[in-house]
Tab-separated table of C-alpha atoms (C1' of nucleotides) in Angstrom:
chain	number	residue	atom	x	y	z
A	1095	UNK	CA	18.856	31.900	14.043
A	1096	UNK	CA	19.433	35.579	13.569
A	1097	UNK	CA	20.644	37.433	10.975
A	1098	UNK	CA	21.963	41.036	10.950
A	1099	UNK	CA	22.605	43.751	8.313
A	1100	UNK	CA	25.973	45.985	9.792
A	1101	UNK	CA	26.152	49.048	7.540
A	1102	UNK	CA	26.512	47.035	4.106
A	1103	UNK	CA	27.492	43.632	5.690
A	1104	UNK	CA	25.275	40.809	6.536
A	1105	UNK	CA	26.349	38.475	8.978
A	1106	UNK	CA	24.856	35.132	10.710
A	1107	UNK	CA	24.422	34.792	14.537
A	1108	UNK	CA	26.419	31.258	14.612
A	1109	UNK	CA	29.421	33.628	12.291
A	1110	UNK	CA	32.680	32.643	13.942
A	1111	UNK	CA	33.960	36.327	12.710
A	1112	UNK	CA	30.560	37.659	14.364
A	1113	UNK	CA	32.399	39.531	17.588
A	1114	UNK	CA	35.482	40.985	15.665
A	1115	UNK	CA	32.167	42.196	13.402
A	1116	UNK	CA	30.211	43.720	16.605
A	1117	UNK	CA	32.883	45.036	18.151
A	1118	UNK	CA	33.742	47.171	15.122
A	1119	UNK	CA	30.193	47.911	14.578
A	1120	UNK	CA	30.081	48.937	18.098
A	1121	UNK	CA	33.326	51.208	17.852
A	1122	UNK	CA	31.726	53.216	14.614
A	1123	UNK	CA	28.229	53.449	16.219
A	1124	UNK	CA	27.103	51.425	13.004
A	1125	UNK	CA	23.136	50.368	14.123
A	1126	UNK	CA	22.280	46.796	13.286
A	1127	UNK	CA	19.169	45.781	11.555
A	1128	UNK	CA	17.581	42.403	12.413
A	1129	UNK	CA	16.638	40.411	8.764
A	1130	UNK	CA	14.114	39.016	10.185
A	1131	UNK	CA	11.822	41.321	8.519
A	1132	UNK	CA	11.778	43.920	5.920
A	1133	UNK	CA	12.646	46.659	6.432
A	1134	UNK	CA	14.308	45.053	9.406
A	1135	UNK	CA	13.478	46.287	12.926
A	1136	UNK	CA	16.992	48.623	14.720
A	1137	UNK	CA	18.754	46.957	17.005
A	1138	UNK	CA	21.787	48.124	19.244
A	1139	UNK	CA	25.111	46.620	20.129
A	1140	UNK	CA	25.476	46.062	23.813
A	1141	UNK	CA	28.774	45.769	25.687
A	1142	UNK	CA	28.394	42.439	27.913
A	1143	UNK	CA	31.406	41.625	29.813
A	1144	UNK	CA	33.993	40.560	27.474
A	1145	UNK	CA	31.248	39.774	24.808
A	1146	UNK	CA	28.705	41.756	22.633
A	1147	UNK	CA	25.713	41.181	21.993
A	1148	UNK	CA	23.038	42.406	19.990
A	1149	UNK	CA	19.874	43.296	21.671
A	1150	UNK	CA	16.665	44.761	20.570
A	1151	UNK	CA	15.470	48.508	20.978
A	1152	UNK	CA	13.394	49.241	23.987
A	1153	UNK	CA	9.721	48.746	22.731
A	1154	UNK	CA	10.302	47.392	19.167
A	1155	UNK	CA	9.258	43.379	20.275
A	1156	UNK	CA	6.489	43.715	18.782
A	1157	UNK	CA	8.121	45.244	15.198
A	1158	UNK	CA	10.121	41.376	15.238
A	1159	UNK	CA	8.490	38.457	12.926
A	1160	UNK	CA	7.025	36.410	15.679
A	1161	UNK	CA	9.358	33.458	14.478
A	1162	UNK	CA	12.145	35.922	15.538
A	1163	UNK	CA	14.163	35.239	18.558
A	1164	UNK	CA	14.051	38.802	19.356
A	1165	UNK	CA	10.382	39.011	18.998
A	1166	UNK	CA	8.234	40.087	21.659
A	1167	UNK	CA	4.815	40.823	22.130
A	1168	UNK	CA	3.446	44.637	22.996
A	1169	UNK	CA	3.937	45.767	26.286
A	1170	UNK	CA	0.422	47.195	26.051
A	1171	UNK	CA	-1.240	44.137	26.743
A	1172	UNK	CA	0.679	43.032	29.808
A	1173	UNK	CA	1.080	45.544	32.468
A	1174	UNK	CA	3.938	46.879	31.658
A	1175	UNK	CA	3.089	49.271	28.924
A	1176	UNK	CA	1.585	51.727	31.596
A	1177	UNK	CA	4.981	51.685	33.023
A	1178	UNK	CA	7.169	52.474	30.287
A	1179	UNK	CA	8.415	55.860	30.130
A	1180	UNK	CA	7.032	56.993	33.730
A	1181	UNK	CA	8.292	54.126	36.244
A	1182	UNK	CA	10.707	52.868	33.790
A	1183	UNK	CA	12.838	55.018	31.492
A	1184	UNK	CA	14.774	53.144	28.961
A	1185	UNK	CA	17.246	54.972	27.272
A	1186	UNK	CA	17.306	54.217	23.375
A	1187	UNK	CA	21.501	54.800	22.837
A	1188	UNK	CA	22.450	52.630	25.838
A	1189	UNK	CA	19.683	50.093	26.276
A	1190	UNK	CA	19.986	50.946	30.078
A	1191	UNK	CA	17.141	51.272	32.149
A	1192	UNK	CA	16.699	54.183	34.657
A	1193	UNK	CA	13.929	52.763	37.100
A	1194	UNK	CA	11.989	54.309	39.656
A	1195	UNK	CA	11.287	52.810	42.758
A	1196	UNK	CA	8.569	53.503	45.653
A	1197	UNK	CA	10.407	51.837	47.759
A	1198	UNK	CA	13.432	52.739	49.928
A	1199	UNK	CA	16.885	51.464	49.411
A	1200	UNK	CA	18.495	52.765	52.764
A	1201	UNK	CA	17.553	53.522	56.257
A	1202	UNK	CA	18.790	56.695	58.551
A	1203	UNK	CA	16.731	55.836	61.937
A	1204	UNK	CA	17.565	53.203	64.784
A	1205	UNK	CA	17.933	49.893	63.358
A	1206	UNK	CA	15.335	48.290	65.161
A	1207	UNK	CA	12.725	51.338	63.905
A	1208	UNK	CA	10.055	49.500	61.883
A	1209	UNK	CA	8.693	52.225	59.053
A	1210	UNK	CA	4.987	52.913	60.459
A	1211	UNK	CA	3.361	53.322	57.448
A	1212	UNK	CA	5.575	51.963	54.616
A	1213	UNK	CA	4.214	48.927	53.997
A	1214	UNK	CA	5.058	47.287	50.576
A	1215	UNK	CA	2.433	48.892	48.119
A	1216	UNK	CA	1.697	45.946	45.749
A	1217	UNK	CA	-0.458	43.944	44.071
A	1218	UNK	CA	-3.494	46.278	44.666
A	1219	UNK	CA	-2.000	49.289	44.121
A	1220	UNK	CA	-2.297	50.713	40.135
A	1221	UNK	CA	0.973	53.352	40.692
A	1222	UNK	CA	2.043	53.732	37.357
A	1223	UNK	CA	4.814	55.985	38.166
A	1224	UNK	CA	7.328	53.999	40.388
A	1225	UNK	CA	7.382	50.394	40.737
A	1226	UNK	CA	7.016	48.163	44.033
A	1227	UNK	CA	9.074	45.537	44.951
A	1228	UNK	CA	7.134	43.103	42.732
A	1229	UNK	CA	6.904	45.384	39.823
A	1230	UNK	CA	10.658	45.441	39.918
A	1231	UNK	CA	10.643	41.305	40.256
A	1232	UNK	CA	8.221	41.138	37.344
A	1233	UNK	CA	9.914	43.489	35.371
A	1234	UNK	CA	13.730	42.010	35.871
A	1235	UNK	CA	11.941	38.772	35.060
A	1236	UNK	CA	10.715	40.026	31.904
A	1237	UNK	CA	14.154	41.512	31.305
A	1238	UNK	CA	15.886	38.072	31.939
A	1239	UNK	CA	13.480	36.465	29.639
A	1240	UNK	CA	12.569	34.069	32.232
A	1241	UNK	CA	8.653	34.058	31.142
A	1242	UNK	CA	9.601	33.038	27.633
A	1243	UNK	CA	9.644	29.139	27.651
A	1244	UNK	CA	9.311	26.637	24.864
A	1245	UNK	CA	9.540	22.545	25.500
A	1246	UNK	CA	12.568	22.621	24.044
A	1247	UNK	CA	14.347	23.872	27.071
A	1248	UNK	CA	12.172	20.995	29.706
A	1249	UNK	CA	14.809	19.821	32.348
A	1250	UNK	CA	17.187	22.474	31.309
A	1251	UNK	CA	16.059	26.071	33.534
A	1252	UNK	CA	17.516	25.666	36.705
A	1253	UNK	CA	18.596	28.302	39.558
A	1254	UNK	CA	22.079	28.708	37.892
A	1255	UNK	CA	20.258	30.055	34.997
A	1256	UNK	CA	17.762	31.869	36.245
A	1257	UNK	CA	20.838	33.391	38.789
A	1258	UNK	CA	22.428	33.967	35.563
A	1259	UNK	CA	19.892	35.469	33.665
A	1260	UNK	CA	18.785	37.753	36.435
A	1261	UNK	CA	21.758	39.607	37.191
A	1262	UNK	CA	22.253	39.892	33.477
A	1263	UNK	CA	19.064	41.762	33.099
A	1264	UNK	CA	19.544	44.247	36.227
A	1265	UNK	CA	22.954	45.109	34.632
A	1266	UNK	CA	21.378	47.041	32.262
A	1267	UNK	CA	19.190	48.988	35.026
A	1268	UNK	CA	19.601	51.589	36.970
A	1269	UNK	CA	17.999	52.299	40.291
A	1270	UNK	CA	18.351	55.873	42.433
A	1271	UNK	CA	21.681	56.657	40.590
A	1272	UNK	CA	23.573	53.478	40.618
A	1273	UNK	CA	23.218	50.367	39.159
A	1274	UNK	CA	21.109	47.770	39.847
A	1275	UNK	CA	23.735	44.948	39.793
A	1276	UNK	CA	25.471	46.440	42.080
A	1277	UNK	CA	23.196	46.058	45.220
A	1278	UNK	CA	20.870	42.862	43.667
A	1279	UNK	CA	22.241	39.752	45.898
A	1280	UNK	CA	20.900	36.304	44.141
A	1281	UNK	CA	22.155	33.838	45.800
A	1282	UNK	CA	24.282	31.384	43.952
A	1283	UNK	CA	23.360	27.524	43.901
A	1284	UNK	CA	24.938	25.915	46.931
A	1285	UNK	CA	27.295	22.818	46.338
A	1286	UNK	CA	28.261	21.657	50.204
A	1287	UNK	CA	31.923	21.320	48.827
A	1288	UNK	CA	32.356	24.634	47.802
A	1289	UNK	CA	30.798	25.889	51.162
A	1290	UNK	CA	33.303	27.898	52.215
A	1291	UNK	CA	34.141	29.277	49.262
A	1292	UNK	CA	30.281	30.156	48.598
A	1293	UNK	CA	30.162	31.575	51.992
A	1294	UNK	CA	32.819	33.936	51.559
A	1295	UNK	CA	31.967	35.182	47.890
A	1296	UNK	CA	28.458	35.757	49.603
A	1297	UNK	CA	29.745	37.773	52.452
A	1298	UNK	CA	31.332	40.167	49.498
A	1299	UNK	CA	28.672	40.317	47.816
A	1300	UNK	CA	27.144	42.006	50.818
A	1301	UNK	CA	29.400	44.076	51.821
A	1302	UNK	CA	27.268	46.728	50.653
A	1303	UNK	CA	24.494	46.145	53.237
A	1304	UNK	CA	27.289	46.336	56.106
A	1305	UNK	CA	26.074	49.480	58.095
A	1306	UNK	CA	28.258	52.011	58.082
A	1307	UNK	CA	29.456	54.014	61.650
A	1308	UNK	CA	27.487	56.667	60.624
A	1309	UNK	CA	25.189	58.130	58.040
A	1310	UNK	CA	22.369	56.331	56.766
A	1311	UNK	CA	22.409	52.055	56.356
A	1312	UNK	CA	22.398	51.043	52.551
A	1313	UNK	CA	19.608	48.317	51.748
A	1314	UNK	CA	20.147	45.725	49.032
A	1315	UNK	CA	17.792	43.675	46.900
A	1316	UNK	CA	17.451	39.856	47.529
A	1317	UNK	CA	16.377	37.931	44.641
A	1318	UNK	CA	15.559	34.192	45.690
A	1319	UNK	CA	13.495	31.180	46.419
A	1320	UNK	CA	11.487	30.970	49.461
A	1321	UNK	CA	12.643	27.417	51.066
A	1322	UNK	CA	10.578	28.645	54.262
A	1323	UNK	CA	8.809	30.709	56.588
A	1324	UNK	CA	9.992	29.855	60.418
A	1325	UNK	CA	9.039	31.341	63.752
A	1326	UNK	CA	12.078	33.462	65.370
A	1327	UNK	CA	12.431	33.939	68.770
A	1328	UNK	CA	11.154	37.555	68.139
A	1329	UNK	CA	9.146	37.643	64.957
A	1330	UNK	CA	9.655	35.691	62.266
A	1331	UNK	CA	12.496	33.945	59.799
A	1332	UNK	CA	12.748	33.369	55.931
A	1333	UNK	CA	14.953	30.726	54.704
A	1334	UNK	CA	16.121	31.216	51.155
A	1335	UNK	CA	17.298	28.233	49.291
A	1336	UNK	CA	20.700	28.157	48.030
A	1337	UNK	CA	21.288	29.492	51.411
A	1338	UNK	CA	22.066	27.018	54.077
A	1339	UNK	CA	22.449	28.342	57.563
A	1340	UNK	CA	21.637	31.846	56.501
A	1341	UNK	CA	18.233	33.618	57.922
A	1342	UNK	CA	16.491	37.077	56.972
A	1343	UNK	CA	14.717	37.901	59.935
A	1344	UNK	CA	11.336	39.786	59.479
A	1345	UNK	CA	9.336	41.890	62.051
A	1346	UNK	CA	6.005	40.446	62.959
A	1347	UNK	CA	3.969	43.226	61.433
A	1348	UNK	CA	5.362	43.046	58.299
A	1349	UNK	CA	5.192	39.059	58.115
A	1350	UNK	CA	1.095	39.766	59.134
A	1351	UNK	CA	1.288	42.394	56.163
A	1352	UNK	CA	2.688	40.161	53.499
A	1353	UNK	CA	0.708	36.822	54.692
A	1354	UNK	CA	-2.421	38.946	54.097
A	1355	UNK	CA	-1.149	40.725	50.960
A	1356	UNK	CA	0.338	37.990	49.183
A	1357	UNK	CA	-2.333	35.087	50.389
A	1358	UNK	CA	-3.255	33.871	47.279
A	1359	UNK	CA	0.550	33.843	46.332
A	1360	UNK	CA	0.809	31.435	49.669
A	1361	UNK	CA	-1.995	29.160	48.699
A	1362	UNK	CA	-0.827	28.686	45.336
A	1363	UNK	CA	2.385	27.740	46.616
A	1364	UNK	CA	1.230	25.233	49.179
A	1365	UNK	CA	-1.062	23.501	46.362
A	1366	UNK	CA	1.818	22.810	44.231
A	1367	UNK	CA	4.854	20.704	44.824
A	1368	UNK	CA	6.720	21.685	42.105
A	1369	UNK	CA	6.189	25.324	42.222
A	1370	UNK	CA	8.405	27.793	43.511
A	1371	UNK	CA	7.782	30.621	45.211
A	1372	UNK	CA	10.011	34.055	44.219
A	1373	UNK	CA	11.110	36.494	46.998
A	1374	UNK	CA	12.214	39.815	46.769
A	1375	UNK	CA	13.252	41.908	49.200
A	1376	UNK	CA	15.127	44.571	50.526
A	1377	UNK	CA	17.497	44.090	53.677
A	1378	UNK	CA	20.219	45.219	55.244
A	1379	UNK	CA	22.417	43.965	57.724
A	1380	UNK	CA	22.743	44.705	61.442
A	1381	UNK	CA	26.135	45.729	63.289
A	1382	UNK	CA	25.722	41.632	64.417
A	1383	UNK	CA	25.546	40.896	61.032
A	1384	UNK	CA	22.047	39.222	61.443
A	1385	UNK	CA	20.437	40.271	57.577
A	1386	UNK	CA	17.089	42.178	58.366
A	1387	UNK	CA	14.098	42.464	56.075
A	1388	UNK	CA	12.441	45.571	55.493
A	1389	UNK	CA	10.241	45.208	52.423
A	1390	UNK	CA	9.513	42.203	51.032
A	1391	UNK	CA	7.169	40.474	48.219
A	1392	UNK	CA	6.283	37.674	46.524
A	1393	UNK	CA	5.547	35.473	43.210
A	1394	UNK	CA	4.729	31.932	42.258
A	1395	UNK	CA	6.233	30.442	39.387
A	1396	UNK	CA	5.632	26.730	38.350
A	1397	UNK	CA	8.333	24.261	37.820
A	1398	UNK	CA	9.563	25.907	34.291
A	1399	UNK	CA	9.855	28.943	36.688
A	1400	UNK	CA	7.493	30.813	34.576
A	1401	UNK	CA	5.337	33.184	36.933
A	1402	UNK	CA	1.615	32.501	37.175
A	1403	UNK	CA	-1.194	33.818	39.635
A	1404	UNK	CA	-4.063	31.563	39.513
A	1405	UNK	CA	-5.163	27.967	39.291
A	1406	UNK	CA	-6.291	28.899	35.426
A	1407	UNK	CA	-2.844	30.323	34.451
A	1408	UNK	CA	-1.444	27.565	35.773
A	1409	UNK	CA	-3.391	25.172	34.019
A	1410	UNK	CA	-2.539	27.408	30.689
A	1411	UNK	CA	1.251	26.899	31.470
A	1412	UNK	CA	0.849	23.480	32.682
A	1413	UNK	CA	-0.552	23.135	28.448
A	1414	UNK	CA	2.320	25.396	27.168
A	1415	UNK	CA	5.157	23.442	28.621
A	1416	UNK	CA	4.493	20.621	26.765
A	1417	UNK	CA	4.207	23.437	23.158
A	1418	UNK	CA	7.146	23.355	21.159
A	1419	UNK	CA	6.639	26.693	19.912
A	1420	UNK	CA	8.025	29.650	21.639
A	1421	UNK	CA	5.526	31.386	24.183
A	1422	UNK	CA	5.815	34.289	25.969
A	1423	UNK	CA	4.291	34.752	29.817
A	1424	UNK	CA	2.712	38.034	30.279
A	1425	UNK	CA	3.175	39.536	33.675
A	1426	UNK	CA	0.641	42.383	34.996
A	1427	UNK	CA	3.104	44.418	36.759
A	1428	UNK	CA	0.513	47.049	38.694
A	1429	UNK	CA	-2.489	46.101	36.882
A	1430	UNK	CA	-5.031	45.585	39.250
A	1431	UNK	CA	-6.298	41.568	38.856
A	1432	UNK	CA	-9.427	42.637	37.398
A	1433	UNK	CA	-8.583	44.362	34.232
A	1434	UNK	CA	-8.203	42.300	31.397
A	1435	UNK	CA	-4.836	41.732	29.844
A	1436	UNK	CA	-3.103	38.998	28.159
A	1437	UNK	CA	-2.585	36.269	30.042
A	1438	UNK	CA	0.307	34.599	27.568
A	1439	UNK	CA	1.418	35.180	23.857
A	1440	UNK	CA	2.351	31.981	21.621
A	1441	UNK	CA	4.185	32.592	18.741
A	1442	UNK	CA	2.800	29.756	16.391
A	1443	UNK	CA	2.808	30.590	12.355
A	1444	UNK	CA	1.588	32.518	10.563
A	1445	UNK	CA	0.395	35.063	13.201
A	1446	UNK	CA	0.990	35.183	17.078
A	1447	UNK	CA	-1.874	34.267	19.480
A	1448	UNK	CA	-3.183	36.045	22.601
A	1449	UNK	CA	-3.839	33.715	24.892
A	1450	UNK	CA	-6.714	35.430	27.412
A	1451	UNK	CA	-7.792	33.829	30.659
A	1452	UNK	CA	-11.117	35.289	31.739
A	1453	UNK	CA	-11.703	34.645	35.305
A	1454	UNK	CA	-14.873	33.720	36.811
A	1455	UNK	CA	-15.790	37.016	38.336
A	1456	UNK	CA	-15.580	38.930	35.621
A	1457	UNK	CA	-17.980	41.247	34.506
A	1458	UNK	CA	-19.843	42.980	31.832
A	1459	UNK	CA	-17.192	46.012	32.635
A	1460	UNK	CA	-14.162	43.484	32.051
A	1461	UNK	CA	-15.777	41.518	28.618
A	1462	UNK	CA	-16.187	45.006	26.945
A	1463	UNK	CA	-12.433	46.336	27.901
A	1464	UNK	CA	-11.637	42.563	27.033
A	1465	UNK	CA	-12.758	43.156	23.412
A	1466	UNK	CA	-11.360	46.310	23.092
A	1467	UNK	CA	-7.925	45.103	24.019
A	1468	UNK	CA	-8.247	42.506	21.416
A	1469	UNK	CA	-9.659	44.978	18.806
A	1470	UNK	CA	-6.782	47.110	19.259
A	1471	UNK	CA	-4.350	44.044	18.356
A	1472	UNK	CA	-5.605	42.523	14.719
A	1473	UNK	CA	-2.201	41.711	13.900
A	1474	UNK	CA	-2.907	38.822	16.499
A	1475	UNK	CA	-5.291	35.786	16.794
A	1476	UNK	CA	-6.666	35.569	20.140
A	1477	UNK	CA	-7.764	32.412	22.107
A	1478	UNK	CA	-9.917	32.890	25.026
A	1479	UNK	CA	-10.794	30.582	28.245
A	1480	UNK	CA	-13.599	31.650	29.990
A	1481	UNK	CA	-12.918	29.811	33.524
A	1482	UNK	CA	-16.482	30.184	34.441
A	1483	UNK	CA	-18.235	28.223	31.108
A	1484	UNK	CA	-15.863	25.217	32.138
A	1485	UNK	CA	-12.618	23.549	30.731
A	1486	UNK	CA	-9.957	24.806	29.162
A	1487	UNK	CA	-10.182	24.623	25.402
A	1488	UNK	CA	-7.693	23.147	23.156
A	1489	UNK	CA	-4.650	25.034	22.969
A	1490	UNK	CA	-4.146	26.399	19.156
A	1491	UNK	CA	-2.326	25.101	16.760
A	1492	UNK	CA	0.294	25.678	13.758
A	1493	UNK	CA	-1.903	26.878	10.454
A	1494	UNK	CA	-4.789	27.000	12.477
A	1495	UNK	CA	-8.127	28.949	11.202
A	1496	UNK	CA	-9.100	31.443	13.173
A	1497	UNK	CA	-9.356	29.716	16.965
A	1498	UNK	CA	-12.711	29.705	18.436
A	1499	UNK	CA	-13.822	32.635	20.871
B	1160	DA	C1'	44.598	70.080	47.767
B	1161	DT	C1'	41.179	70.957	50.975
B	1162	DT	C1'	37.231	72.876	52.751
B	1163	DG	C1'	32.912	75.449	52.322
B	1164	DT	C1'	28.505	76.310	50.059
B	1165	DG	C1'	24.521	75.521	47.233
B	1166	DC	C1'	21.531	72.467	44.930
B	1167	DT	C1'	19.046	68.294	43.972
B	1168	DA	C1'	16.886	64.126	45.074
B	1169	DA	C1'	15.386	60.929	48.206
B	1170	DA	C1'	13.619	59.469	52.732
B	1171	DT	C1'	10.723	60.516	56.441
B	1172	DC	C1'	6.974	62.514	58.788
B	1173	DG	C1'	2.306	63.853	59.326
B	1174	DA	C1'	-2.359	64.277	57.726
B	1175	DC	C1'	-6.039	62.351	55.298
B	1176	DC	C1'	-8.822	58.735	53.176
B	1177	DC	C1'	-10.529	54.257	52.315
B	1178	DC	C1'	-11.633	49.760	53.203
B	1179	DT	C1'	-12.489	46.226	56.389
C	1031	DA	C1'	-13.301	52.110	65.032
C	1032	DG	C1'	-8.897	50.712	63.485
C	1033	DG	C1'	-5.325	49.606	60.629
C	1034	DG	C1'	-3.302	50.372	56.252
C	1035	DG	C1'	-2.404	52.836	52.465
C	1036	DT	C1'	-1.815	57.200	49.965
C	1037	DC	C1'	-0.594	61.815	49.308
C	1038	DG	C1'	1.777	65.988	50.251
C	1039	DA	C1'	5.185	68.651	52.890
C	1040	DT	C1'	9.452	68.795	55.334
C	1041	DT	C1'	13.969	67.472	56.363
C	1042	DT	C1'	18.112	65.385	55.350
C	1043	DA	C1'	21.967	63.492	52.824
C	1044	DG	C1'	24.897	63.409	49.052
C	1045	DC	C1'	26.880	65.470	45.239
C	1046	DA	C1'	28.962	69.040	42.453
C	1047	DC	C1'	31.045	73.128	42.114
C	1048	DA	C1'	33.715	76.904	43.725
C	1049	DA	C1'	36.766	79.486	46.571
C	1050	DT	C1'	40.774	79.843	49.546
DNA sequence: ATTGTGCTAAATCGACCCCT
DNA sequence: AGGGGTCGATTTAGCACAAT
């Protein structure tokens, strides 16, 4: 439970009086401090809907006691921190993002004109100044929190919150001008009574991707889980769960692209039953109203829906689902797959763990950056598999000693 | 109030480079 | 050798401002 200083007030989270509070607080400008520390990190007072909320300051995770709700480990050691303030701007009054993208988000040729040499820049690429499709997926699933999980919350994730949670977080983004919400489709959970209701609040929500008589087609952002691949009658088909009857066609050459891109992504996927594989992509829709894929990535999550991408994280998540203590997913963003960075953070007592994941091709290159990246964090204990001396060690504990290394 | 003009930002095109 | 991917240059669209 939080607790917040509001000029000379304190007041709880669970305060019944705690909106009348923020929404004053908000009116005067009047900065919140979190007590969850002293001095106590700045916060700001975001307008959410109806509600407000207080959130913390771009950057300042890390400045939270790690027994804080708002606490959050240092971009630095995820990928992310190579992305703030180029790719990503985040503007300290608002809280709003301003993100850069390197991909488009509308067409002017012939429908039908497949971009030559556009191919969605991912995994491999290390652009630090705009973000491919999956940057943007990692980074709105950072946003939505959804790589935070304790056990607490087993049984309890499911697509209505993660729906939730994502369109949330791209509220407070920005892409090319106008707001992320307004062109990110996530489809809502399907319930076959409500199916014609559900099927006309989706054909609303795309509106947007309607192409216009003339001028240049707008693309919007699908956010969803891949139910299948299927053969078209020319090229091929995604099926999206939560969406019934509803295909997003994709040329061959980019289906090649992204089986070859994303293969370890696939294989993952097809190991695991319980895994789900993440989708994004941007489409738009044809004059026929058939919904057309022009860039497109992917992600595996597990059942939790926190992202992983290799057998090794997955065994490390498979460990920290069962944890009781808050841990927090890192996600690499850009970062090519063989420099080191954290592979989770767990926020056990008194200090907060780095949890590192060393595959088995590293190098002597990758150890030495490895200890530097560790050396550069002493406020944290650090826990390290090495994947190619064998089994996973014991997770750490509560008032542990210093783990082994 | 409407239309014209200038500016900015984004998309596209073409050339080059790298990896397979 | 070829297909992608990247980088840089060019073109275009959209927006804001201004003038009639």
């Amino acid at each position: 439970m939080r607790r917040f200083s509001l000029a000379d007030q304190v007041i709880e989270e669970a305060a019944p009086d705690l909106q009348d509070a923020l929404a004053d607080a908000y009116r005067r400008k009047v900065r919140p401090l979190c007590l969850c520390k002293e001095p106590g990190p700045a916060m700001y007072i975001a307008q959410v809907g109806d509600q407000y909320v207080v959130k913390r300051m771009p950057l300042s995770g890390g400045g939270h006691d790690p027994s804080c709700f708002s606490y959050e480990p240092p971009d630095e050691l995820s990928g992310l921190g190579v992305l703030m303030g180029s790719a990503i701007q985040v503007d300290s009054e608002s809280g709003m993002a301003a993100l850069k993208l390197d991909f488009s988000l509308s067409k002017v040729g012939a429908r039908s004109a497949p971009p030559v040499g556009a191919g969605g820049s991912d995994s491999v690429a290390g652009d630090t100044k705009k973000l491919s499709p999956r940057g943007l997926l990692h980074y709105l699933w950072h946003e939505a929190e959804l790589n935070v999980w304790t056990s607490r919350w087993a049984g309890k994730r499911h697509w209505w919150n993660i729906r939730w949670h994502l369109i949330e977080a791209a509220r407070q983004m920005t892409v090319k001008g106008g707001p992320l919400s307004d062109i990110l489709f996530v489809p809502e959970p399907f319930r076959s009574p409500d199916k014609t209701a559900i099927e006309q609040r989706r054909a609303e929500a795309l509106a947007s991707a309607v192409p216009p008589k003339s001028g240049p087609r707008k693309l919007m952002i699908l956010v969803g889980e891949v139910k299948e691949f299927g053969v078209a009658r020319s090229g091929h088909k995604l099926v999206v769960k939560h969406m019934p009857g509803f295909v997003f066609l994709l040329d061959d050459g980019l289906y090649r692209r992204l089986q070859t891109r994303f293969e370890p992504e696939m294989a993952l996927w097809g190991a695991d039953e319980a895994s789900h594989l993440i989708a994004i992509a941007t489409f738009g829709l044809t004059p026929a109203g058939l919904a057309v894929i022009e860039e497109m990535a992917v992600m595996v999550v597990a059942e939790n829906w926190v992202p992983y991408e290799s057998a090794y994280e997955k065994k490390l998540l498979d460990a920290l689902a069962r944890v009781r203590e808050r841990s927090v997913k890192s996600l690499r963003y850009s970062l090519p797959l063989d420099k080191p960075a954290v592979a989770a953070m767990l926020q056990i007592p008194p200090r907060p763990v780095g949890l590192y994941v060393v595959p088995p091709s590293s190098d002597h290159a990758y150890e030495e950056t490895l200890g530097e990246l560790i050396a550069s964090r002493p406020e944290f204990d650090s826990w390290i598999w090495r994947t190619a001396d064998g089994e996973m060690p014991p997770l750490p504990v509560r008032q542990d000693r210093v783990p082994v290394t």
